[in-house]
Amino acid sequence: MGNEFVSCSFLLVLLITLAHGNVLRLPSMDGGESDSSMMMGMGVEEEGKDPDYKAYFFMKDVQVGKTIPVNFPHLKESDPARNLPTKTPTSLPFSLKALPSLLRFFSIPPASPQALAMEKTLTDCQIERPGEHRACISSVDSLIDFVGGIFRPDVPFEILRTSVATKTSPVLQNYTVVEVKEKTSTKSLPCHNLPYPYAVFYCHILVDTTNRMFKVTLRGENGAVVEAVLICHMDTSKWNPSFFAFRQLGVERGTTEACHFAPAYDMVVVLVPN
Ligand SMILES: *[C@@H]1O[C@H](CO)[C@@H](O)[C@H](O)[C@H]1NC(C)=O
């Protein structure tokens, strides 16, 4: 997976970033996921301001030959906030208590949007939700421990990710569906990238949900090909009835599935069937 490189180069990248005086990129800094979407495990930002923003689909719309508008944000393949190193990249504390010293370490001004985003990430990572296995992980090793702890040690799993759209692709464009392959895995854990100076993923498994997972090849109007992970939530009956997915699909909760593409900065862990 090339994680050795990421791991070794992490501090270097970080130092270069700091040396250049750039603001560290924190994904979904502009509001990020709403709490409700996080609770429901969608990983889709509510961009309700744009009436054309398409995030949700019916399964029948994502079939070979169909054309659908999809929104893939631009991001850097090499972004240290996106790439999970083998080992936790730093001995820094990861707790809300340590926020002031972390802000000093990363040269982030208190009360800046980045500081608030870090505070929210640290807060969200401390919340316990009954009935939900959840963890914030920042290395492959901690992901292996987390998945092994839920199922059994050494349970085989695969990480699915949506490929990064090229910079020359418009963020929103029409894509033709070229191929659809279902991943036959009964268990999947979405891992949402949280804003932080290094890669932090909030991974969870929700009990009582039946998701279907597809690898979809899309070709954009500009010719760019994206390999995307499609997640179809087959049971939406417990979702917030006013969630924007239902407005967009024009249905009531629980009456149909709701499918969305995993954003390129997220990961989906699926167990490899025996
Ligand atoms: C996608 O195609 C439809 C039908 O041709 C068109 O109405 C729509 O504006 C296109 N959307 C984008 C984002 O290009």
mmCIF file of C-alpha atoms and ligand atoms in Angstrom, residues 172-174 221, ligand 1:
data_model
loop_
_atom_site.group_PDB
_atom_site.id
_atom_site.type_symbol
_atom_site.label_atom_id
_atom_site.label_comp_id
_atom_site.label_asym_id
_atom_site.label_seq_id
_atom_site.Cartn_x
_atom_site.Cartn_y
_atom_site.Cartn_z
ATOM 1 C CA LEU A 172 -19.500 18.522 -10.245
ATOM 2 C CA GLN A 173 -20.017 16.909 -13.611
ATOM 3 C CA ASN A 174 -21.991 14.189 -15.323
ATOM 4 C CA GLU A 221 -17.726 14.148 -19.467
HETATM 5 C C1 LIG B 1 -25.901 16.588 -16.828
HETATM 6 O O1 LIG B 1 -26.691 16.270 -17.965
HETATM 7 C C2 LIG B 1 -28.027 16.766 -17.903
HETATM 8 C C3 LIG B 1 -28.780 16.207 -19.091
HETATM 9 O O2 LIG B 1 -28.075 16.434 -20.284
HETATM 10 C C4 LIG B 1 -27.983 18.277 -17.871
HETATM 11 O O3 LIG B 1 -29.296 18.803 -17.783
HETATM 12 C C5 LIG B 1 -27.190 18.732 -16.658
HETATM 13 O O4 LIG B 1 -27.053 20.125 -16.645
HETATM 14 C C6 LIG B 1 -25.802 18.091 -16.666
HETATM 15 N N1 LIG B 1 -25.163 18.369 -15.390
HETATM 16 C C7 LIG B 1 -23.911 18.809 -15.308
HETATM 17 C C8 LIG B 1 -23.401 19.026 -13.927
HETATM 18 O O5 LIG B 1 -23.200 18.992 -16.262
#
